[in-house]
CSV table of C-alpha atoms and ligand atoms in Angstrom, one decimal:
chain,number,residue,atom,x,y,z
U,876,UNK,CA,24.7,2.6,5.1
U,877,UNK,CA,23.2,0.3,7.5
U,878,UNK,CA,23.4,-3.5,7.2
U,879,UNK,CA,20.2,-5.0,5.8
U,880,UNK,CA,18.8,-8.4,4.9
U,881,UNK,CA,17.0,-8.1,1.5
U,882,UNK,CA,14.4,-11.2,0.7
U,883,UNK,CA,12.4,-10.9,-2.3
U,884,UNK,CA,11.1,-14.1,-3.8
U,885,UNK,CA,8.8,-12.9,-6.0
U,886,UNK,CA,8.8,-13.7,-9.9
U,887,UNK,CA,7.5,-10.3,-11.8
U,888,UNK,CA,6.3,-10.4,-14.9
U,889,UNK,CA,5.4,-6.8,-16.5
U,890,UNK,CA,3.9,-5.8,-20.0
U,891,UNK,CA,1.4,-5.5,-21.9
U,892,UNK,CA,-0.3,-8.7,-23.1
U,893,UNK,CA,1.5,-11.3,-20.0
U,894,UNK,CA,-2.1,-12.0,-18.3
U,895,UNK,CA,-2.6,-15.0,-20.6
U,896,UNK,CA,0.6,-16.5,-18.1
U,897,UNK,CA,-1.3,-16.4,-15.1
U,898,UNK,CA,-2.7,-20.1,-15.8
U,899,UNK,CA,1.1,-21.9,-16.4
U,900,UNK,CA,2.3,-19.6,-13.6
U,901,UNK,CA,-0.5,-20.9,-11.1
U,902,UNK,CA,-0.6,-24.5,-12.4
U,903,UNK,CA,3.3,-25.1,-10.4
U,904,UNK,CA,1.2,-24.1,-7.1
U,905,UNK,CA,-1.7,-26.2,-7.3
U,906,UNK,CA,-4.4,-27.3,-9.5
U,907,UNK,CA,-7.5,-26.5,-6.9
U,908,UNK,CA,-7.2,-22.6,-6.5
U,909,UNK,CA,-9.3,-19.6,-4.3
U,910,UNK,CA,-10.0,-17.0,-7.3
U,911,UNK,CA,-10.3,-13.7,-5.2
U,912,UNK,CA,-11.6,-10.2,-6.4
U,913,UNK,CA,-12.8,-7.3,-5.5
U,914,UNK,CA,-16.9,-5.7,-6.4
U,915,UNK,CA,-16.9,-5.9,-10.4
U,916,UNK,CA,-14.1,-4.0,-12.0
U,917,UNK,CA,-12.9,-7.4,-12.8
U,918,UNK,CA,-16.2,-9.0,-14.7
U,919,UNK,CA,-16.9,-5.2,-16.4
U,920,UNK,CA,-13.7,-5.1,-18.2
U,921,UNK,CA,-13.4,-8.6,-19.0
U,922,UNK,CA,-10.1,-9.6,-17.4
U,923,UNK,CA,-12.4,-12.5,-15.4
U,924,UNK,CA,-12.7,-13.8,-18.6
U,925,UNK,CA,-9.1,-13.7,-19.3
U,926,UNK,CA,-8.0,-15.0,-15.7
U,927,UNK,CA,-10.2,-17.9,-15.9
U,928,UNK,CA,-9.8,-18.6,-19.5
U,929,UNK,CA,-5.9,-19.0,-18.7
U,930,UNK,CA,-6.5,-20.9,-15.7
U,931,UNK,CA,-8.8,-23.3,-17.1
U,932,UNK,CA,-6.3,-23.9,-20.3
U,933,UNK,CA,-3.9,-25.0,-17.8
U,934,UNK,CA,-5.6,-27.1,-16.1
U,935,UNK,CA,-6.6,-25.5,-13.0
U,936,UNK,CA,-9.7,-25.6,-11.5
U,937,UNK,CA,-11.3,-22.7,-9.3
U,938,UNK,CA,-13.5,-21.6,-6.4
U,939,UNK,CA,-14.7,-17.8,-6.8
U,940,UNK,CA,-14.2,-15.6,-3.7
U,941,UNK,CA,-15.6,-12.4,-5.2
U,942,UNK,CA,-16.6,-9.1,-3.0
U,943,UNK,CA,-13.8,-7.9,-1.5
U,944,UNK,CA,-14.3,-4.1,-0.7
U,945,UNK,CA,-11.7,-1.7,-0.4
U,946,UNK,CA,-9.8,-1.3,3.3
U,947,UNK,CA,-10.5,-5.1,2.8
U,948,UNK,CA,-12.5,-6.6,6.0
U,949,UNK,CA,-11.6,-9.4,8.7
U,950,UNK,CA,-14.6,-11.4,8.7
U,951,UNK,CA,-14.2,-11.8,4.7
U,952,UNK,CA,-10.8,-12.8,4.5
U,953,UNK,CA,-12.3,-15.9,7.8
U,954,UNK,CA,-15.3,-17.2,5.7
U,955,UNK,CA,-12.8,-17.3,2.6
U,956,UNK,CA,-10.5,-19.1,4.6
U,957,UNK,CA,-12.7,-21.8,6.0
U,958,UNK,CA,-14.0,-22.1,2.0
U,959,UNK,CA,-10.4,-22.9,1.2
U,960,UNK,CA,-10.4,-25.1,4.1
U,961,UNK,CA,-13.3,-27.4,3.4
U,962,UNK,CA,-13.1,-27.4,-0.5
U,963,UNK,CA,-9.3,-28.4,-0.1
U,964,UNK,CA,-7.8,-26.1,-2.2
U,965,UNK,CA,-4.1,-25.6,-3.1
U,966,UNK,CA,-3.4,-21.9,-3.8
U,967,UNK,CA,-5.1,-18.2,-4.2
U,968,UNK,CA,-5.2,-16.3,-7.2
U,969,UNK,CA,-5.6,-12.8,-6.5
U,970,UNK,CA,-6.8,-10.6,-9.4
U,971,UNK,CA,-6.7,-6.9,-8.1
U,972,UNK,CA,-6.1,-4.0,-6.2
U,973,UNK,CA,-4.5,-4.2,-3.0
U,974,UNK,CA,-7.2,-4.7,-0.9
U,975,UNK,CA,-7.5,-8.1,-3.1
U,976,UNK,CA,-4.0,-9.6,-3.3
U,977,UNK,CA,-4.4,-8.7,1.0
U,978,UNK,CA,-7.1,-10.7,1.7
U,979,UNK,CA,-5.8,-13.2,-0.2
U,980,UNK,CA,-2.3,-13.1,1.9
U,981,UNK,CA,-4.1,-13.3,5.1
U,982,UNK,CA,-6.0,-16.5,3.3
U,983,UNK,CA,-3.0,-18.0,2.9
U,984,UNK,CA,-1.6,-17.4,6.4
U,985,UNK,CA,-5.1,-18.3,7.9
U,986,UNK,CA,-5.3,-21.8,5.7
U,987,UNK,CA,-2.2,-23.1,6.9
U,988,UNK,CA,-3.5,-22.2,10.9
U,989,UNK,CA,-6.0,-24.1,13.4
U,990,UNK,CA,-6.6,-20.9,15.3
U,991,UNK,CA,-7.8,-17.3,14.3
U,992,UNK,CA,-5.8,-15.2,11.9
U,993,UNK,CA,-6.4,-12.5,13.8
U,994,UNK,CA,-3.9,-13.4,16.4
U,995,UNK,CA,-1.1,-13.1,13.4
U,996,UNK,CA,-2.4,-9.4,13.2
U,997,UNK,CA,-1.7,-8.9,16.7
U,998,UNK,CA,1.1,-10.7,17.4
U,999,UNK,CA,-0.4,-13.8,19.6
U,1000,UNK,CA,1.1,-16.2,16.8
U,1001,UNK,CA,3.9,-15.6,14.2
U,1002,UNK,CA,3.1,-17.2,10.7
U,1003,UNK,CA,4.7,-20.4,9.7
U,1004,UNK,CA,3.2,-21.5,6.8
U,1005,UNK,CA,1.3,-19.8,4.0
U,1006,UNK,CA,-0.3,-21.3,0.8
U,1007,UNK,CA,1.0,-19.8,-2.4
U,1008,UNK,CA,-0.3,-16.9,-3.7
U,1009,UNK,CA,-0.5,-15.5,-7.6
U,1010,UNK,CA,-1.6,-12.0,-8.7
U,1011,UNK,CA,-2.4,-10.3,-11.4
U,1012,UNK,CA,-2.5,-7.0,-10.6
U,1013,UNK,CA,-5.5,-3.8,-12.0
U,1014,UNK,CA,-4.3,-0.9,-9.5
U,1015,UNK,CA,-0.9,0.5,-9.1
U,1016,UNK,CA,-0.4,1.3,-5.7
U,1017,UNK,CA,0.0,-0.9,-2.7
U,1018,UNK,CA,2.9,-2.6,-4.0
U,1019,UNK,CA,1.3,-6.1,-2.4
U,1020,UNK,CA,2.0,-7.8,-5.7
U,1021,UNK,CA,5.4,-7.8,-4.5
U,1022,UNK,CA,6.1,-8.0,-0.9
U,1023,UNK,CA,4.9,-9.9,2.5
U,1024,UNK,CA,2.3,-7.3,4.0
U,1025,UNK,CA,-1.1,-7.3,4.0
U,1026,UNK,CA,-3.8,-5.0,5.9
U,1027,UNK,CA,-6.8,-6.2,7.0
U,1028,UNK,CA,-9.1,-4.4,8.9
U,1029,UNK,CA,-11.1,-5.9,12.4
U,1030,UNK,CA,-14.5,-4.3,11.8
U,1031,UNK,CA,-15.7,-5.2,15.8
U,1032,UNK,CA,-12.7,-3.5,16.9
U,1033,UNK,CA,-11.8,-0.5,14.6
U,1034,UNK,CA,-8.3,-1.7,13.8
U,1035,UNK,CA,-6.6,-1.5,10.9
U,1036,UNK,CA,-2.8,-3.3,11.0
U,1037,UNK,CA,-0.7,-5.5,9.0
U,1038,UNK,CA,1.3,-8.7,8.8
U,1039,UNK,CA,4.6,-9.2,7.6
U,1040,UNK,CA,5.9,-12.6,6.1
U,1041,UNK,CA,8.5,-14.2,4.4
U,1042,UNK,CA,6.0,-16.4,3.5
U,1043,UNK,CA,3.3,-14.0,1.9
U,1044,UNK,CA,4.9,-13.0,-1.2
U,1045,UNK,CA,3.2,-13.9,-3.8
U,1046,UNK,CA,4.9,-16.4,-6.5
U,1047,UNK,CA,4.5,-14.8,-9.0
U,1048,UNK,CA,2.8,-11.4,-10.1
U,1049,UNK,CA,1.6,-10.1,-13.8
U,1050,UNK,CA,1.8,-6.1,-14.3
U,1051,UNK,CA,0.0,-5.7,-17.3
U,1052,UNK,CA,-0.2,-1.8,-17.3
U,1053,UNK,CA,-3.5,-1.8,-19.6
U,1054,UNK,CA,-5.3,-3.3,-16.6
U,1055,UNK,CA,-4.8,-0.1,-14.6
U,1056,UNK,CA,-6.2,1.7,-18.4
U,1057,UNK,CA,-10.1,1.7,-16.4
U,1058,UNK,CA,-8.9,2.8,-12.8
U,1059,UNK,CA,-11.1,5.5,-11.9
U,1060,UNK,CA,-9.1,8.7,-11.8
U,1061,UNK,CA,-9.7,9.3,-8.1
U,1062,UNK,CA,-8.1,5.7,-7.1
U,1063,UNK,CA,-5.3,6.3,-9.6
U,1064,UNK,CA,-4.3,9.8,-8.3
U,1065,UNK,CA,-4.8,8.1,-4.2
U,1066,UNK,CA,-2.2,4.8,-5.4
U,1067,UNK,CA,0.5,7.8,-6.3
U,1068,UNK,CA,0.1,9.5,-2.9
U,1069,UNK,CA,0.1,6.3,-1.6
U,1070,UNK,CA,3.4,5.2,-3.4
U,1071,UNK,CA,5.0,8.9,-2.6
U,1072,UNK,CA,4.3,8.2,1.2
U,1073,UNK,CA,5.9,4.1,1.1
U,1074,UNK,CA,9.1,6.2,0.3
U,1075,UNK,CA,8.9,9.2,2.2
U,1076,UNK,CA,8.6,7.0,5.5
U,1077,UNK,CA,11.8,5.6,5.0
U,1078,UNK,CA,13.2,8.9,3.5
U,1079,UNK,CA,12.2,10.9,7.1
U,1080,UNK,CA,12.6,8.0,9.5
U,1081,UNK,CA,15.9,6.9,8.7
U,1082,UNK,CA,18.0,6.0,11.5
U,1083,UNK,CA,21.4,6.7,9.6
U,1084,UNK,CA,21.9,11.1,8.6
U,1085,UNK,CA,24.1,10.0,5.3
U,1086,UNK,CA,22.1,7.9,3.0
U,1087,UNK,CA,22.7,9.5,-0.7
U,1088,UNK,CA,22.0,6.8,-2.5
U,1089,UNK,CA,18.7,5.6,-0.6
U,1090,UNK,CA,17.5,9.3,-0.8
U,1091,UNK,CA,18.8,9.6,-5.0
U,1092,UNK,CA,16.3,6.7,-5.0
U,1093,UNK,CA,13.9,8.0,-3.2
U,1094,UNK,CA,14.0,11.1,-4.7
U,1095,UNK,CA,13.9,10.0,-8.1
U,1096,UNK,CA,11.0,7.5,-7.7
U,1097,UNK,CA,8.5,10.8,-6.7
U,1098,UNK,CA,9.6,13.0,-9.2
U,1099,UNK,CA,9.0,9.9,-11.9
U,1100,UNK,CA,5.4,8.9,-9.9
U,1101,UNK,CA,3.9,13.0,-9.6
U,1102,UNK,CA,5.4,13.2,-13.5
U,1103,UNK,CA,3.6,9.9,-14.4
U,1104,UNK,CA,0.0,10.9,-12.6
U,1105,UNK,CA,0.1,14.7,-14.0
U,1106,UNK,CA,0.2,13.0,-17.6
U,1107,UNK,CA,-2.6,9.7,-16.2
U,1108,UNK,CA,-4.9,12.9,-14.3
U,1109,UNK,CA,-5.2,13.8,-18.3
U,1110,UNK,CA,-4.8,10.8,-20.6
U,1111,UNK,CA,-6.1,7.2,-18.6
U,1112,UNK,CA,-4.9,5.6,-21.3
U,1113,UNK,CA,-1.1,6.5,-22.2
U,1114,UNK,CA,0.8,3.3,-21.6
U,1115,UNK,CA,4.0,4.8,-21.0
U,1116,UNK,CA,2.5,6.6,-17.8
U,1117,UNK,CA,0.7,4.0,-16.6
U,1118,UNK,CA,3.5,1.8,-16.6
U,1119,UNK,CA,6.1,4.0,-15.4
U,1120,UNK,CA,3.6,4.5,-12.4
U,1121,UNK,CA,3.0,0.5,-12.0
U,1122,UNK,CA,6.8,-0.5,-11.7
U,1123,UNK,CA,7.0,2.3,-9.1
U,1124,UNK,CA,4.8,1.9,-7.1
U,1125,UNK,CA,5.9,-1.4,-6.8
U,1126,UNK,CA,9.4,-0.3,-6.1
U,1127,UNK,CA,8.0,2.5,-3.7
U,1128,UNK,CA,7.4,-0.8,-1.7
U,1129,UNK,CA,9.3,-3.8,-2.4
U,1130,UNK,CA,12.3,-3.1,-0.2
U,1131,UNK,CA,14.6,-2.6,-2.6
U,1132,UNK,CA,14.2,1.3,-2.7
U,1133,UNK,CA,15.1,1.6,1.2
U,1134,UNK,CA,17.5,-1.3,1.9
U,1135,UNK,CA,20.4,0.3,3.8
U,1136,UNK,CA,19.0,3.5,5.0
U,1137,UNK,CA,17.4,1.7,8.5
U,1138,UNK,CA,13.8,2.3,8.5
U,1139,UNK,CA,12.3,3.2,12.2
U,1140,UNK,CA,8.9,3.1,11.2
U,1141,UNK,CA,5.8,4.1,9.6
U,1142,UNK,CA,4.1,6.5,11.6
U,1143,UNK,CA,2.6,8.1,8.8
U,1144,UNK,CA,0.7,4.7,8.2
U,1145,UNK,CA,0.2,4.3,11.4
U,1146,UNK,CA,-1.9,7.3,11.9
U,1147,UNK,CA,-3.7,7.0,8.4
U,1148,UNK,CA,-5.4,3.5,8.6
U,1149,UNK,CA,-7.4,5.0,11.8
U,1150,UNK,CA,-8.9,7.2,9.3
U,1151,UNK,CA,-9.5,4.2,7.3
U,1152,UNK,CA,-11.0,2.0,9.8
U,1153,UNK,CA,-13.1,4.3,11.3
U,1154,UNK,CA,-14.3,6.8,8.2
U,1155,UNK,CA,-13.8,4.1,5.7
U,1156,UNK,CA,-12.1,6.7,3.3
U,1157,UNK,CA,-9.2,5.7,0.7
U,1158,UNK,CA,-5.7,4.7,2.0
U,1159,UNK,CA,-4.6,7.4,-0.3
U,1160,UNK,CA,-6.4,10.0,0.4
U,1161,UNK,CA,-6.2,9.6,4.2
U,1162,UNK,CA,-2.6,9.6,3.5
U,1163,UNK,CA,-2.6,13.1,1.8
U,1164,UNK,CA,-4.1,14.5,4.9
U,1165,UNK,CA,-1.8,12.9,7.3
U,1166,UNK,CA,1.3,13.5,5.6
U,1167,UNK,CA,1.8,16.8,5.3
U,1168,UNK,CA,0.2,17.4,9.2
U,1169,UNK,CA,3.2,15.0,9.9
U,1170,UNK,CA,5.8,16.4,8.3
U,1171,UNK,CA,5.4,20.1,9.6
U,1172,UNK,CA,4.8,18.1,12.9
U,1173,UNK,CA,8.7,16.8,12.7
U,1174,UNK,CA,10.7,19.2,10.4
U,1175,UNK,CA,11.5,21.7,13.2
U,1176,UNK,CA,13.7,18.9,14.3
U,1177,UNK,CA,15.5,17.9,10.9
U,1178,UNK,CA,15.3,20.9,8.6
U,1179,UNK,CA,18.2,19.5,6.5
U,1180,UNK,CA,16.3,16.7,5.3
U,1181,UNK,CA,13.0,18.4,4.5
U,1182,UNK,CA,15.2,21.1,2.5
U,1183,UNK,CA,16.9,18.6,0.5
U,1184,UNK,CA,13.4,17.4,-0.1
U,1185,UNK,CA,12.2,20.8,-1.1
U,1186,UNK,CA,15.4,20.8,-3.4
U,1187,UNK,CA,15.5,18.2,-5.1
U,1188,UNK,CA,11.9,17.2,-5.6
U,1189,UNK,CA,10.7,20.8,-6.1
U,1190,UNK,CA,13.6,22.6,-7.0
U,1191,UNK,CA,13.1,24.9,-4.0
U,1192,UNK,CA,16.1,27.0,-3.5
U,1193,UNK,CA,16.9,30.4,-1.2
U,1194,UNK,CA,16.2,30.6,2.4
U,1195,UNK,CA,17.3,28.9,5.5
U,1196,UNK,CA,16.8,25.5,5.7
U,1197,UNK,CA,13.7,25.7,7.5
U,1198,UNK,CA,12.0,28.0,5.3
U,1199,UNK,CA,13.0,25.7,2.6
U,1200,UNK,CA,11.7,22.7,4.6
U,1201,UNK,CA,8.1,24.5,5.2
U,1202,UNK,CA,8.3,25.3,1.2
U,1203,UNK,CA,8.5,21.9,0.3
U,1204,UNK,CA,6.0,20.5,2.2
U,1205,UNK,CA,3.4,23.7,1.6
U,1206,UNK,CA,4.7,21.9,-2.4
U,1207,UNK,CA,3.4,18.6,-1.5
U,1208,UNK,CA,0.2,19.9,-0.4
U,1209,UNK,CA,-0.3,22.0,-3.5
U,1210,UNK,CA,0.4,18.5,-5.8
U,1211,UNK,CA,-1.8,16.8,-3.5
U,1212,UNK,CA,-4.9,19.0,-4.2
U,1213,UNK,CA,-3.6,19.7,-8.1
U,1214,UNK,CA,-4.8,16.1,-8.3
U,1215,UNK,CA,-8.1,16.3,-6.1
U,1216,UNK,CA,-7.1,14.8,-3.3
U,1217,UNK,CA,-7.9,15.4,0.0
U,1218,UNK,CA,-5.0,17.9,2.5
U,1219,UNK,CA,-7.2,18.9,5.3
U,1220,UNK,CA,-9.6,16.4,7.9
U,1221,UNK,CA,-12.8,18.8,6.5
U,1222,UNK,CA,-11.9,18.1,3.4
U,1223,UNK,CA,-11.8,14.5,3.7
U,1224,UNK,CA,-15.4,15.1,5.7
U,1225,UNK,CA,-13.6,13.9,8.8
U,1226,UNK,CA,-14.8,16.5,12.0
U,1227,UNK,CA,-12.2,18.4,13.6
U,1228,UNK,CA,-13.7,17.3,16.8
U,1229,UNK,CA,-13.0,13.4,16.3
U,1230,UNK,CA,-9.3,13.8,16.5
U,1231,UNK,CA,-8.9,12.4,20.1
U,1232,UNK,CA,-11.3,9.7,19.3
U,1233,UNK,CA,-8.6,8.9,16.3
U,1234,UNK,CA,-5.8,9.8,18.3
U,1235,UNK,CA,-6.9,6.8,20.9
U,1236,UNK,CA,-7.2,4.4,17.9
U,1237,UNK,CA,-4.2,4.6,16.3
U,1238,UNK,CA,-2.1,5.1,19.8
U,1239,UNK,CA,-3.8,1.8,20.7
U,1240,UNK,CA,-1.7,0.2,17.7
U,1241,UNK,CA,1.4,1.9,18.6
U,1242,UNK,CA,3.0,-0.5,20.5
U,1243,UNK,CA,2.5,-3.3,17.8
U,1244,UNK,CA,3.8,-0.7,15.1
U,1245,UNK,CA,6.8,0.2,17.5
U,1246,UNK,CA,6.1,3.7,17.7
U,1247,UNK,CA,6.1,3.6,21.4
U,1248,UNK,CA,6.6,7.7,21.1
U,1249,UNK,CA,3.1,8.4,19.7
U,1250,UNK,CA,1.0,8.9,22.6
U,1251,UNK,CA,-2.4,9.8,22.1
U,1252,UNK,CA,-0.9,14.0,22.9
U,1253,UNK,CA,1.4,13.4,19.6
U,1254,UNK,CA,-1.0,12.5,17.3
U,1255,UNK,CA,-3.8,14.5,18.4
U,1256,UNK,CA,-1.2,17.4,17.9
U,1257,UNK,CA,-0.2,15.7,14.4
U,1258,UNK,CA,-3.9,15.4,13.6
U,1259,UNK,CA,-4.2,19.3,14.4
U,1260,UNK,CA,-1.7,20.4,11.7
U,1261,UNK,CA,-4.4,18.8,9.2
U,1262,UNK,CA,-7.2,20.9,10.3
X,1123,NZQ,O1,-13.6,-3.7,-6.1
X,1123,NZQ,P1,-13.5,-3.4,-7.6
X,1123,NZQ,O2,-14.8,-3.4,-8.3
X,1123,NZQ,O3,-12.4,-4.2,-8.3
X,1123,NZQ,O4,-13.0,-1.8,-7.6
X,1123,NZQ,C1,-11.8,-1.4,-7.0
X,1123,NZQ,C2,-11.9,-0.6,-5.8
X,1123,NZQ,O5,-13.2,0.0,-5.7
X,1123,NZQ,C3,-11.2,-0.4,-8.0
X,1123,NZQ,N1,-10.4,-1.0,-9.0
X,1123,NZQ,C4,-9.2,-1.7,-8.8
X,1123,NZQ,N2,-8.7,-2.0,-10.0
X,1123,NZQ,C5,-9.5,-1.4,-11.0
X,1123,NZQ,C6,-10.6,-0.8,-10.3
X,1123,NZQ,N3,-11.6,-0.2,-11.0
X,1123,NZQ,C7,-11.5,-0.2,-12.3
X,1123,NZQ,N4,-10.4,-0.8,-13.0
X,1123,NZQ,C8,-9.4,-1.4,-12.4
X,1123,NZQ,N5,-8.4,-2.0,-13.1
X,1123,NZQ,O6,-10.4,0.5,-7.2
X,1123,NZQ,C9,-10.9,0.5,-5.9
X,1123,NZQ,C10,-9.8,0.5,-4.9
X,1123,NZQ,O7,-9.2,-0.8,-5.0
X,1123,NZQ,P2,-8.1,-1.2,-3.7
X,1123,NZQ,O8,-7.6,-2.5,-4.0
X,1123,NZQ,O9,-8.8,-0.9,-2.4
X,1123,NZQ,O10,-7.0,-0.1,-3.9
X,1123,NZQ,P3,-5.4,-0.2,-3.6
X,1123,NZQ,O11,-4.7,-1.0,-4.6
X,1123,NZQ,O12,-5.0,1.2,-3.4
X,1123,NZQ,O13,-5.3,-1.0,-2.2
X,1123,NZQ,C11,-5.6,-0.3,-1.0
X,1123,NZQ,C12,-5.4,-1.2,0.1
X,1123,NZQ,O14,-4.0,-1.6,0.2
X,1123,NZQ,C13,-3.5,-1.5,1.5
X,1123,NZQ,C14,-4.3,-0.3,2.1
X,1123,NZQ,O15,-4.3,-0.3,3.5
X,1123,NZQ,C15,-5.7,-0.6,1.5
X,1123,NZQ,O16,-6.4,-1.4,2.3
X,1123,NZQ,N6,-2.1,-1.4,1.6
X,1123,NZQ,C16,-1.4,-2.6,1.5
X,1123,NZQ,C17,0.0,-2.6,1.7
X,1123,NZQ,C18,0.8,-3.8,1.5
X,1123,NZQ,N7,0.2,-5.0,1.4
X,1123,NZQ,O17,2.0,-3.7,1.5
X,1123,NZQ,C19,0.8,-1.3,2.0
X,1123,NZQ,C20,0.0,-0.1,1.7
X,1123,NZQ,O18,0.5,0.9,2.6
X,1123,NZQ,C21,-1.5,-0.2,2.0
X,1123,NZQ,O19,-1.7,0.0,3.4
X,1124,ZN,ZN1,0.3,2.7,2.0
């Protein structure tokens, strides 16, 4: 077990029915709020209604900052700051995916900052301040409704990175399962790949061999989200699923899951939000193309812990350890693609011949990331695995 300092401010409220709080929860931050969102999901199903009907009952006032696309964009997340700025507002609301609730982090950071908020991005200033953010939350994935990153991408430079705060978690967040009821089943099936993938990062790039309760965790967490989207890939609308698949998600990436078993990094990430920046595809599904390339990449050097994976997520047994390891992995490729996501870089319509122009993008983040190891070589030779 490695020592660990565990900060998690956030106040979660989860269930059916709880969006009617946001207004009393908001009203404690601020009576002048930023209302962010993404392109319509929001006004179609009728929970702006809700939001703002809650919001005006209590007594707040807002300012709509609507149009947030997904792999949420730089130059929106300046113009919504210097709105906050000039209309003198007090707090963000963020109703939405994750793309949402991370432009409105980076609001925060940026309205509490004379300079660019790009420089928090890459590390020219360290965030001091941020106003307070509340979320209600209509895709389970990210797990932004309950920590202190956000990703933002700079569209003039290609790159795709985060920030990490104490002082971005949101207040307070409302998981109201039902919201998630009209995800699209594409996005649904891409925010469990991208839950699996918050966990496996940790699970593989542990600094400590002998973590059984981290990996029991772990472990547990993607057998309960791949169980949860079989039965959501069939039936949007079974509650039970869709909240079994909300509350882990969130845990896949809340820091509880992987306190103790010394996380060295997220090279996975790393390598995937080039494929975002520069294809504009899903986090998720560049995820389930990367991973897998990854992991054969590195299980030649730690077979134990990609046969234990093949064990005791998929019940692989027999073998050595490294055919067990390959097993496992050739297992997460097959769920991956049981649920229409993309494995390979053709099938994500990314050309096999662009992989040094990715390789250069993501090595160029490498240093901020503290992957200092993936040289443009290593991931072009990652990127191969996924051809
Ligand atoms: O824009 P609208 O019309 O709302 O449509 C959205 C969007 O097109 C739609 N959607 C969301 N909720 C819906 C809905 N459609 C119908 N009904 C609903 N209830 O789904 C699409 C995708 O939304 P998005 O917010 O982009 O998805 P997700 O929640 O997966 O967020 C992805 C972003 O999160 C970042 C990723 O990089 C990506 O930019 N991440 C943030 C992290 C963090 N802050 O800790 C960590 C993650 O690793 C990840 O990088
Ligand atoms: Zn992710």
């Amino acid at each position: 077990m490695q020592n660990f300092d565990l900060y998690n401010p956030t106040n979660v409220v989860f269930g059916k029915g709880e969006v009617p709080r946001i207004g009393e929860l908001t009203a404690s931050y601020g009576r002048r709020v930023l209302l962010v969102y993404g392109l319509g999901s929001v006004k179609k199903t009728g929970l702006y209604d809700k939001v703002t009907g809650s919001l005006r009952e209590a007594g707040v006032e807002w300012v709509d900052s609507g149009g947030v696309k997904p792999n949420p964009v730089l130059s929106f997340a300046r113009e919504a700051i210097g709105t906050f700025k000039q209309e003198k507002l007090d707090a963000i609301v963020a109703v939405g995916g994750g793309s949402v609730i991370d432009t409105a982090k980076t609001v925060a950071a940026g309205s509490r900052y004379d300079g660019d908020v790009w420089d928090f991005f890459t590390g020219k200033a360290g965030i001091e301040d941020a106003s307070p953010v509340t979320v209600v939350l209509t895709l389970a994935a990210a797990a932004s409704e309950m920590n202190g990153g956000a990703v933002i991408t700079n569209e003039d430079t290609l790159q795709k990175t985060h920030i990490v705060s104490r002082h971005l978690f949101p207040k307070a967040s409302i998981l109201d399962p039902v919201n998630t009821f009209t995800v699209p089943r594409n996005y649904s099936m891409y925010g469990a790949v991208d839950a699996i993938i918050h966990v496996l990062e940790p699970y593989f790039n542990s600094s400590d061999p002998d973590t059984p309760l981290q990996d029991r965790f772990i472990e547990g967490l993607i057998k309960t989200i791949m169980e949860s989207a079989d039965i959501i890939y069939r039936q949007p609308n079974n509650y039970n699923a869709r909240a079994n698949m909300m509350w882990g998600a969130t845990m896949a990436l809340n820091g509880i899951a992987s306190s103790g078993a010394g996380c060295t990094g997220f090279p996975m990430h790393m390598i995937e939000h080039s494929l975002s920046a520069i294809y504009d595809i899903a986090h998720g599904a560049g995820l389930a193309v990367v991973a897998p390339a990854w992991m054969k990449y590195n299980a030649p050097e730690e077979p134990r812990k990609y046969a234990q994976f093949a064990e005791r997520v998929f019940d692989i047994g027999g073998g050595t350890p490294e055919e067990r390891a390959l097993e496992g992995i050739a297992a997460l490729e097959r769920w991956f693609s049981s649920v229409d996501a993309p494995v390979t870089l053709e099938d994500a319509g990314i050309p096999a011949e662009d992989i040094n122009k990715i390789a250069k993008n993501a090595n160029s983040l490498s240093e901020l990331w503290g992957l200092p190891d993936y040289t443009v070589d290593v991931i072009a030779d990652i990127l191969r695995l996924a051809v």
